[in-house]
Each structure stands twice: as C-alpha cells, then as structure tokens.
Amino acid sequence: MARLSIIRWLPQLVLGLSCLLLLSIWIATDSIAAGKTLTVATEPTFPPFEFQSVTGELQGFDIDLMNAIASSSGFRVKYQNMPFAGMIPALQTQTVDAAVAAMAITAERVKTISFSRPYFKSGVAIATRADNQNIINFDSLKNKTIGVQIGTTGAQKAKSIPGSEIRTFDDSPLTLQALINGNVDAVLNDQVVLLYGIKTGNLEKLKVVSSLLTEEFYGIPTPKGSPNLQAINQGIETVLKNGTYAKIYEKWFGIQPPQLPEKSPIENQAPKKGVSQLFTSLSIIFKSLPTLLNGALVTLELTAISVLLGMIGGTLIGIVRLFPTPPLPWIARAYVDFFRGTPLLVQIFMIYFGLPALAQNFGFTFTLNRLVAAVIALSLNCAAYIAEIVRAGIQSIEPGQTEASQSLGLSSVQTMRYVIFPQALRRMLPPLGNQFISLLKDTSLVAIIGFEELFRKGQLIVAENYRSFEIYATVALVYLFLTLLSSQALSRFERSLNPINKKKAN
Ligand code: GLN
C-alpha cells in the first residue's frame, strides 16, 4: 500500500527535486555574477565614522566613502552590523568580504588580515571629566582606572600604562557613559570619535586632552589574499583623485583632508604556511587555559554570592506572597512580575549605568563598583524566581497537614518550621537546582559591564589572538564542566535529604 502511494507520487517528487536543483544552480550562478556584491561588516556605534540615524539608516564618513569606492569600482555593498571585536574573526573565516569600521592598520592585525591603502589619519586620545585637572598626558594616567573599547588600539595602548586598572566595554558610547558616571577616570579611544561624541551628545562634563598618544592610519580590511582588495584599492585611488574623497571629508569634518601616504608604514603579510593547524589550536587553548580558569573562579564566586542573597530574598518574598491580607503580597507580586518580566541584561544596564546617571540628575554623585552592580542585578533577578519556587513548594503541601498540626497544639511558626517547610524543601530542591544552573550561565551577561568573569576573559583573549573557535569552545567546555559538577553535587544533596536514604544510612 505504502509502496503504491510512493509510486503514485514519484513523478511529482522527481519534478519537485529537479525544480529545487535548478533553483540552487540559479542561486549559485547568480551569486557568482553578483560576485560584485560584497558583504561589508560595520559597527554603527562609532560616530562620525559609522552610526545610525533615528530612522535606522547607516551613515557616516566610512559609509559614504565605502559607497563611493563601490560605485567607482563597480561593485555593490551589503552592510552587516557586528561588534568591532568580532570583525577580524569574521574576516578570517571569510564570513564577510571586508569591513569599514575606522580600523587602524596595526602590526598585530596584518598577521591575520590584509588592509587596503590608508584612507584616514587618526590617533588615540584621552577623554576625562572636565573638572579633572590631574589627567593631562599619558604619564598622568599612571595608577588610574581606564575605560576602553574591547579590541581597539585604545585598549592596546591602555595596557602600557603602569599600574592602571583597565575596564573594557563593548562600544564607544558605553565607555563615555562609564566616564560620566565616574566608574572610570579616563577613556582612551580615537580622538575624532571622542570629540564628536562629546559635541553631539552634549556631554559638557567631559573633555578631550589635546595631545595624541598614537599616530595611526585606517584601512579597509579584507581576508588575507582576498581577490577584492585590488578593486577596493582602485576605488580609493579613484575617489582620492576625482575629488569625491575631499567632498566627503569636508561634509563630515568641515575642513580639507590632509595628505595621505600611498602605502601604510605597516605592510600586509603573506599567509603563513606549514604549521599544523591542530598543533596551533591546541597550543592556543593551553596558553589561554590559566586565564580562563581564573575567570571560572570569578564566575563561581559571583554565582555563590548571588545565589545566597537570592535565596534569602526569594524565601522572604515567597513567604510574603502567601500572607492572607494585602498590601504586602501585592508588592511581592509586583516585584516578581517586574524581575521575571524584564530581561536580565536590561536590569544589569539599569543598575550599572542607569542608577548612577539618575542620582547625578538629583545632584549627588554615586558610583557602583562592578562586582556590587553585578551581584545586585543577579541576586535581585534570581530572588524573583526563587520566590515563586518557595511559594509553589509551600502551597504544594496539603492544607490538611496544617490543620492536623494545629490540632496537635503546634503554633503557626512551629507548623511551618517542623511540618510544612521540611517537606516543601524537598519538593523545591529540583527547581532550585535548575535556578542555580541558570544563574551560573547568566553570570556571563555581566560581561557587558566589563566584569571579567569566564566569558569576558574569553572575549578579551579573542580580541588579542582572534582565535574565536578555539577560545569560545574552551569557554563553553568550562561552563559545561561547572554545570555538570553543580548538578552532580545538587543531586547528591537531594538524595541525602530523602528520608528513605537517611534511614538506610542509619
Ligand atoms: N580605530 C580604532 C581601532 O582600530 C577603533 C575602531 C572602532 O572601534 N571602530 O582599533
């Protein structure tokens, strides 16, 4: 019967498959013809080079320039937004054909990617609060807390400041926010971007120290040996000669462009051959393991403190939820709804960046240490979930038991303490265990405020060696190890609380 119906459908099946085949051939040939459409990575949080208008349109010096290069060299551009620190790995794996992101040509970067000829002269500068009279040059940054954007030349420069404490953020606006809030003493980033950010954001509390710490040139990066590099270089050449470059420069900076060198002082390098890939990967993993394990310790520490506070808070809130008369149960319910109904990431941002900014509006300065902000956010959030686990656990015990204990003469507190809670606790353990494991993984979200736990440590290593696969795979394995270990410990604990096991042990 089944065979018959297959035979009946065979012609349709063959027709369908042939159509699919034709379609894929058509798509494939089209993409060869449209070898002219380049996927170009950008990070639109770096004004005036790349940013988004209120309507979400990409704009900026780099975008205008890239479009001009594309039209003069006859290719089309499809922009793809991604974090700056992810661009070099994306170029290495050829996920994108190029990037336009105010990326400086550096000796470290040319080891893994190739750059076009220089298209902009730039340099790293210091931004600090307008009332700070001590930070005047590089030497005065000694022993200060410095905010940088992950993976940038500013971050690289900050490493050479003796005694400094470096805080890394994902993009340039976050570094400036941290500076306004007083979480860092200074920010190192490209001078033009700092000046533009302060001017357009009306950040009159900030200033830029005039001297430059570096001199660098931006280039358009492509994967090593990319066939598109020539077209991009030709495009730059043309727009420089025909005056388009000067027009774009004037549009964004209001002045005539300076003379640019034809070649970067740092030249592209040929791809390395010969070293076994497996050997390189293993040696990269071994080298990064101590740093990652150090991050894992921080993760565990953060989880333990937050879970402890979350348990205390959550138990109280869960019990309050069961009070018979309002308004306390309503308040507890609102708390649970708020912290369960909003993303943890938003809560972290609100606490670390939002609260100090709000305090400043009311005229007083208050800054939050990263550990404190992370612990507050994680424990407030996990308390909401624990409250529900505790409430449901207690409610799951049959009301008859309360009546029975009270008729035996136990007070309400005694009933809760000796009869209800011990039984409820056993029912609560599996969901509490789940909560612990989720929290352990959620700690990775505090990387966003520059807290150097396991995931952030991994990000920082990738920002230096660009080996995303090896590093993130190792990070994932360390998380897996931690969660497996925790679930083992939790199930042992659960078993030890089982009265049947207890009896056996006796
Ligand atoms: N110019 C800096 C660098 O190359 C920063 C660029 C950026 O953040 N988009 O590292």
XYZ file of C-alpha atoms and ligand atoms in Angstrom:
516
model
C 0.000 0.000 0.000
C 2.731 2.379 1.103
C 4.838 1.372 -1.894
C 1.901 2.047 -4.214
C 1.421 5.567 -2.929
C 5.171 6.296 -3.344
C 4.956 5.167 -6.967
C 1.911 7.384 -7.469
C 3.806 10.406 -6.107
C 7.060 9.614 -7.907
C 6.576 11.975 -10.919
C 5.713 14.894 -8.599
C 8.699 14.045 -6.401
C 11.085 13.989 -9.363
C 9.631 17.253 -10.672
C 9.969 18.896 -7.248
C 13.555 17.753 -6.821
C 14.525 18.952 -10.308
C 12.976 22.356 -9.590
C 14.991 22.512 -6.366
C 18.154 21.596 -8.236
C 17.511 24.230 -10.901
C 16.789 26.829 -8.240
C 20.039 26.127 -6.419
C 22.025 26.250 -9.688
C 20.346 29.580 -10.448
C 21.167 30.955 -6.976
C 24.756 29.730 -7.264
C 25.347 31.247 -10.711
C 23.629 34.442 -9.631
C 25.978 34.779 -6.676
C 28.964 34.252 -8.995
C 27.634 37.020 -11.251
C 26.937 39.061 -8.168
C 30.494 38.390 -7.003
C 30.138 42.145 -7.217
C 28.072 42.316 -4.051
C 30.457 42.487 -1.151
C 29.312 41.832 2.409
C 30.912 44.556 4.463
C 30.984 44.468 8.258
C 30.492 47.648 10.240
C 29.698 48.676 13.798
C 27.358 51.661 13.796
C 28.254 52.953 17.260
C 31.337 54.872 16.171
C 30.224 58.322 15.028
C 31.173 60.176 12.895
C 32.604 57.175 11.033
C 29.617 54.852 11.263
C 26.349 55.301 13.101
C 22.612 55.033 12.584
C 20.173 57.871 12.018
C 16.999 57.970 14.112
C 15.242 56.166 11.286
C 17.829 53.389 11.442
C 19.754 54.326 8.297
C 23.502 53.746 8.223
C 25.531 56.904 7.842
C 28.941 58.371 8.500
C 32.259 59.149 6.829
C 33.167 55.486 6.366
C 29.770 54.618 4.909
C 29.867 57.475 2.386
C 33.412 56.551 1.456
C 32.650 52.838 1.057
C 29.635 53.632 -1.123
C 31.757 55.935 -3.286
C 34.503 53.305 -3.601
C 31.898 50.684 -4.548
C 30.305 52.777 -7.227
C 33.636 53.789 -8.738
C 34.894 50.184 -8.784
C 31.571 48.765 -9.928
C 30.564 46.543 -7.009
C 27.617 46.693 -4.646
C 27.777 46.672 -0.863
C 25.650 44.806 1.643
C 26.380 46.045 5.160
C 26.358 43.676 8.069
C 26.387 45.050 11.615
C 28.623 43.305 14.112
C 30.688 44.177 17.188
C 34.102 45.631 16.392
C 35.866 42.851 18.276
C 34.105 40.242 16.112
C 35.239 41.681 12.779
C 38.709 40.200 12.490
C 37.482 36.672 13.286
C 34.666 37.224 10.722
C 37.198 38.329 8.104
C 39.455 35.398 8.895
C 36.649 32.915 8.347
C 35.511 34.906 5.266
C 32.054 35.368 6.744
C 32.370 38.901 5.398
C 34.336 40.202 2.396
C 35.544 43.423 4.009
C 34.875 45.775 6.895
C 34.561 49.501 7.136
C 34.968 50.377 10.774
C 37.631 53.030 11.316
C 40.014 50.122 11.737
C 43.637 51.077 12.233
C 46.327 49.198 10.349
C 48.448 47.556 13.043
C 51.351 45.112 13.041
C 49.277 42.642 15.047
C 46.283 42.789 12.682
C 48.266 42.345 9.442
C 49.326 38.938 10.702
C 45.778 37.666 10.141
C 44.079 40.002 7.639
C 45.054 42.344 4.800
C 44.395 46.075 4.617
C 43.703 48.452 1.752
C 45.878 51.523 1.359
C 45.370 54.078 4.192
C 42.217 56.189 3.898
C 42.283 58.226 7.127
C 44.911 59.567 9.530
C 43.956 59.162 13.155
C 45.272 58.764 16.685
C 44.268 57.651 20.169
C 43.483 60.420 22.670
C 42.415 60.688 26.321
C 38.951 61.805 27.416
C 38.378 62.694 31.041
C 35.890 64.659 33.140
C 36.027 68.403 32.534
C 36.781 69.085 36.218
C 39.737 66.673 36.292
C 42.938 68.771 36.403
C 45.298 65.843 37.032
C 44.980 63.960 33.786
C 46.933 65.981 31.254
C 49.044 63.449 29.357
C 49.994 59.775 29.098
C 52.189 59.788 32.229
C 49.399 61.185 34.357
C 47.323 58.080 33.630
C 49.532 56.005 35.963
C 47.518 54.028 38.567
C 44.224 55.321 37.168
C 41.141 53.380 36.114
C 40.908 53.482 32.336
C 37.820 52.704 30.231
C 38.415 51.241 26.787
C 36.509 49.615 23.979
C 37.335 45.923 23.613
C 39.719 45.009 20.796
C 40.702 48.573 19.844
C 44.040 50.311 19.578
C 42.950 52.416 22.585
C 42.640 49.190 24.606
C 46.082 48.127 23.401
C 47.619 51.462 24.410
C 45.995 51.314 27.858
C 47.897 48.120 28.593
C 51.176 50.030 28.568
C 50.101 52.384 31.393
C 51.871 51.337 34.589
C 49.598 50.384 37.478
C 46.389 51.143 35.607
C 43.172 49.214 36.052
C 41.533 48.609 32.703
C 37.759 48.318 32.244
C 36.659 47.045 28.858
C 33.291 47.880 27.302
C 31.660 46.667 24.122
C 31.369 50.007 22.353
C 32.495 53.604 22.499
C 29.230 55.172 23.875
C 29.375 52.800 26.869
C 32.926 53.931 27.708
C 31.795 57.570 27.727
C 28.789 56.687 29.903
C 31.122 54.969 32.375
C 33.295 58.109 32.396
C 30.321 60.385 33.084
C 29.141 58.082 35.868
C 32.593 58.169 37.471
C 33.231 54.445 37.022
C 36.490 55.220 35.214
C 38.930 58.169 35.415
C 39.692 58.359 31.700
C 38.789 56.798 28.373
C 41.233 56.018 25.573
C 39.798 55.979 22.069
C 40.176 57.638 18.670
C 40.393 61.408 19.084
C 37.840 62.292 16.396
C 35.284 59.900 17.874
C 35.753 61.230 21.406
C 35.402 64.844 20.241
C 32.351 64.086 18.103
C 30.685 62.026 20.865
C 31.148 64.818 23.411
C 29.928 67.513 20.976
C 26.858 65.757 19.613
C 25.916 64.092 22.899
C 26.126 67.442 24.752
C 28.420 65.799 27.265
C 29.763 69.054 28.632
C 31.003 67.249 31.734
C 33.719 65.656 29.569
C 36.788 66.958 27.721
C 39.479 65.569 25.433
C 43.152 66.048 26.291
C 44.701 67.604 23.193
C 47.889 65.540 22.772
C 47.643 62.303 20.792
C 49.037 59.051 22.211
C 49.451 57.297 18.872
C 49.528 58.001 15.172
C 47.658 55.503 13.049
C 46.015 55.087 9.684
C 42.664 53.489 8.980
C 42.444 50.931 6.197
C 39.677 48.740 4.818
C 40.418 45.188 5.963
C 39.751 42.080 3.878
C 40.548 38.413 4.389
C 44.153 37.530 3.550
C 44.657 37.032 -0.177
C 41.203 38.427 -0.975
C 40.541 38.956 -4.694
C 38.510 42.076 -3.798
C 41.387 44.006 -2.278
C 42.557 45.278 -5.650
C 39.108 46.634 -6.552
C 38.872 48.361 -3.172
C 42.328 49.915 -3.567
C 41.468 51.086 -7.074
C 38.257 52.611 -5.732
C 40.151 54.527 -3.034
C 42.628 55.735 -5.635
C 39.840 56.996 -7.886
C 37.855 58.794 -5.177
C 41.048 60.432 -3.913
C 41.899 61.669 -7.420
C 38.450 62.769 -8.592
C 37.703 64.907 -5.540
C 34.942 62.701 -4.081
C 37.125 61.898 -1.054
C 37.695 65.603 -0.333
C 33.956 66.271 -0.618
C 33.071 63.502 1.830
C 35.838 64.653 4.178
C 34.555 68.208 4.112
C 30.970 67.047 4.676
C 31.918 65.296 7.928
C 34.833 67.338 9.260
C 34.328 70.766 7.702
C 37.945 71.024 6.549
C 40.133 69.960 3.630
C 41.656 66.481 4.064
C 45.350 66.122 4.949
C 47.763 64.410 2.578
C 47.628 60.618 2.917
C 50.558 58.246 2.311
C 50.074 55.913 -0.623
C 51.276 52.940 1.380
C 50.871 52.152 5.046
C 54.121 52.034 7.046
C 52.863 48.609 8.176
C 52.689 46.302 5.176
C 50.403 43.335 4.563
C 51.958 39.936 5.224
C 51.649 36.787 3.153
C 49.589 33.990 4.741
C 51.655 31.674 6.958
C 52.010 28.073 5.864
C 53.422 24.899 7.248
C 52.441 24.915 10.921
C 49.940 22.202 11.743
C 46.502 23.687 12.416
C 45.758 21.185 15.161
C 49.028 21.929 16.902
C 48.388 25.699 16.749
C 44.858 25.271 18.110
C 45.994 23.089 20.992
C 48.804 25.410 21.949
C 46.363 28.384 21.876
C 43.953 26.517 24.164
C 46.701 25.558 26.615
C 48.059 29.069 26.707
C 44.651 30.569 27.465
C 43.567 27.950 29.993
C 45.042 29.614 33.138
C 43.311 32.923 32.309
C 40.030 31.145 31.590
C 40.191 29.119 34.798
C 40.840 32.320 36.665
C 37.651 33.684 35.061
C 35.811 30.483 36.042
C 36.709 31.143 39.685
C 35.231 34.634 39.403
C 32.107 33.117 37.822
C 31.743 30.654 40.696
C 32.289 33.380 43.266
C 29.686 35.589 41.605
C 27.192 32.710 41.390
C 27.687 31.695 45.017
C 27.220 35.210 46.427
C 24.229 35.964 44.189
C 22.532 32.645 44.892
C 22.979 33.097 48.629
C 21.479 36.584 48.584
C 18.816 35.476 46.108
C 17.839 32.586 48.404
C 17.446 34.853 51.404
C 15.484 37.476 49.439
C 13.495 34.929 47.458
C 12.438 32.941 50.528
C 11.212 36.102 52.254
C 9.358 37.297 49.166
C 7.874 33.824 48.586
C 6.548 33.691 52.157
C 5.194 37.263 51.921
C 3.342 36.199 48.741
C 1.347 33.768 50.938
C 0.253 36.361 53.512
C -3.516 36.358 53.627
C -4.037 40.138 53.656
C -2.852 42.877 51.273
C -0.868 45.073 50.545
C 2.389 43.097 51.209
C 1.514 40.162 48.912
C 0.677 42.665 46.143
C 4.061 44.343 46.491
C 5.784 40.950 46.444
C 3.776 40.014 43.338
C 4.763 43.269 41.592
C 8.422 42.564 42.420
C 8.246 39.080 40.967
C 6.417 40.308 37.854
C 8.955 43.066 37.233
C 12.087 40.976 37.635
C 10.705 37.991 35.746
C 9.127 40.108 33.049
C 12.147 42.204 32.049
C 15.392 40.906 30.545
C 18.287 40.435 32.940
C 20.529 42.316 30.525
C 18.319 45.399 30.780
C 18.340 45.110 34.580
C 22.157 44.992 34.579
C 22.313 48.123 32.401
C 19.745 49.897 34.569
C 21.703 49.200 37.739
C 25.229 49.883 36.494
C 24.645 52.770 34.094
C 21.109 53.940 34.889
C 21.148 54.335 38.671
C 24.307 56.497 38.886
C 23.019 58.655 35.998
C 19.685 59.096 37.786
C 21.482 60.016 41.036
C 23.501 62.646 39.163
C 20.291 64.226 37.878
C 19.299 64.692 41.502
C 22.618 66.355 42.216
C 24.645 63.727 44.017
C 27.464 61.559 42.718
C 27.343 57.888 43.310
C 29.179 55.143 41.504
C 28.728 51.420 41.648
C 31.587 49.007 41.776
C 31.236 46.364 39.038
C 31.097 43.461 41.481
C 28.434 45.189 43.553
C 26.377 46.059 40.468
C 26.680 42.504 39.139
C 25.742 40.914 42.468
C 22.781 43.277 42.951
C 21.425 42.605 39.459
C 21.880 38.834 39.600
C 20.523 38.382 43.116
C 17.510 40.663 42.580
C 16.682 38.720 39.454
C 17.172 35.273 40.913
C 15.223 36.221 44.079
C 12.132 36.677 41.896
C 12.390 33.143 40.533
C 13.249 31.651 43.916
C 10.223 33.419 45.465
C 7.967 31.562 43.048
C 9.667 28.236 43.748
C 9.273 28.767 47.502
C 5.628 29.832 47.179
C 4.736 26.890 44.956
C 6.656 24.490 47.227
C 4.783 25.586 50.324
C 1.431 25.593 48.555
C 2.014 22.074 47.302
C 1.735 20.668 50.849
C -1.843 19.596 51.546
C -3.755 22.062 53.778
C -4.886 19.075 55.892
C -1.370 18.896 57.341
C -1.583 22.431 58.738
C -4.942 21.635 60.278
C -3.596 18.392 61.765
C -0.507 20.036 63.280
C -2.535 22.861 64.714
C -4.995 20.454 66.274
C -1.935 18.829 67.890
C -1.242 22.197 69.510
C 1.597 23.497 67.251
C 1.730 27.252 66.641
C 1.738 28.577 63.026
C 5.500 29.188 63.147
C 6.101 25.700 64.553
C 3.837 24.204 61.891
C 5.833 25.933 59.193
C 9.189 25.111 60.781
C 8.636 21.407 61.639
C 5.897 20.198 59.310
C 5.440 22.223 56.124
C 8.901 23.598 55.312
C 10.916 20.350 55.584
C 8.541 18.642 53.160
C 8.292 21.674 50.866
C 12.092 21.953 50.771
C 12.417 18.507 49.241
C 9.949 19.449 46.524
C 11.726 22.768 45.966
C 15.165 21.266 45.515
C 14.963 20.232 41.843
C 13.684 23.643 40.645
C 16.178 25.395 42.949
C 18.937 23.336 41.365
C 17.755 24.442 37.918
C 17.786 28.021 39.110
C 21.349 27.669 40.346
C 22.487 26.312 36.994
C 20.680 29.065 35.054
C 22.268 31.674 37.272
C 25.693 30.178 36.729
C 25.216 30.593 32.978
C 23.545 34.007 33.303
C 26.622 35.413 35.032
C 28.085 35.648 31.509
C 25.725 38.596 30.910
C 27.631 40.819 33.328
C 30.498 40.794 30.817
C 28.619 43.729 29.300
C 29.670 45.976 32.200
C 33.250 44.853 31.776
C 33.168 42.393 34.655
C 35.908 39.900 33.955
C 34.270 36.562 34.543
C 34.749 33.479 32.395
C 33.046 34.710 29.209
C 34.653 38.164 29.314
C 38.076 36.619 29.836
C 37.407 34.610 26.675
C 36.331 37.732 24.760
C 39.483 39.536 25.859
C 41.681 36.685 24.667
C 39.882 36.594 21.283
C 40.346 40.369 20.964
C 44.081 39.690 21.074
C 44.618 36.458 19.206
C 41.448 36.429 17.008
C 41.012 32.665 17.572
C 37.298 32.649 18.284
C 36.593 28.985 17.692
C 39.267 27.585 19.986
C 38.635 30.101 22.760
C 34.814 30.079 22.778
C 34.769 26.281 22.530
C 37.047 26.124 25.583
C 34.838 28.655 27.394
C 31.776 26.515 26.602
C 33.525 23.384 27.889
C 34.490 25.093 31.138
C 30.848 26.204 31.630
C 29.692 22.677 30.871
C 32.150 21.288 33.397
C 30.891 23.736 36.043
C 27.211 22.991 35.397
C 27.740 19.209 35.336
C 29.680 19.416 38.557
C 26.952 21.533 40.172
C 24.159 19.236 39.066
C 26.064 16.235 40.454
C 26.515 17.994 43.788
C 22.865 19.048 43.823
C 21.528 15.576 43.157
C 23.733 14.173 45.922
C 22.335 16.773 48.272
C 18.800 15.917 47.140
C 19.421 12.226 47.786
C 20.816 12.963 51.231
C 17.582 14.723 52.140
C 15.455 11.756 51.125
C 14.145 10.173 54.364
C 14.387 6.665 52.874
C 18.117 7.120 52.166
C 18.597 8.588 55.620
C 17.061 5.529 57.230
C 19.284 3.256 55.165
C 22.339 5.205 56.291
C 21.312 4.799 59.919
N 40.411 52.888 15.406
C 40.292 52.005 16.488
C 40.944 50.685 16.145
O 41.255 50.440 15.046
C 38.836 51.790 16.923
C 37.899 51.460 15.821
C 36.471 51.142 16.232
O 36.159 50.971 17.390
N 35.569 51.066 15.314
O 41.167 49.863 16.964
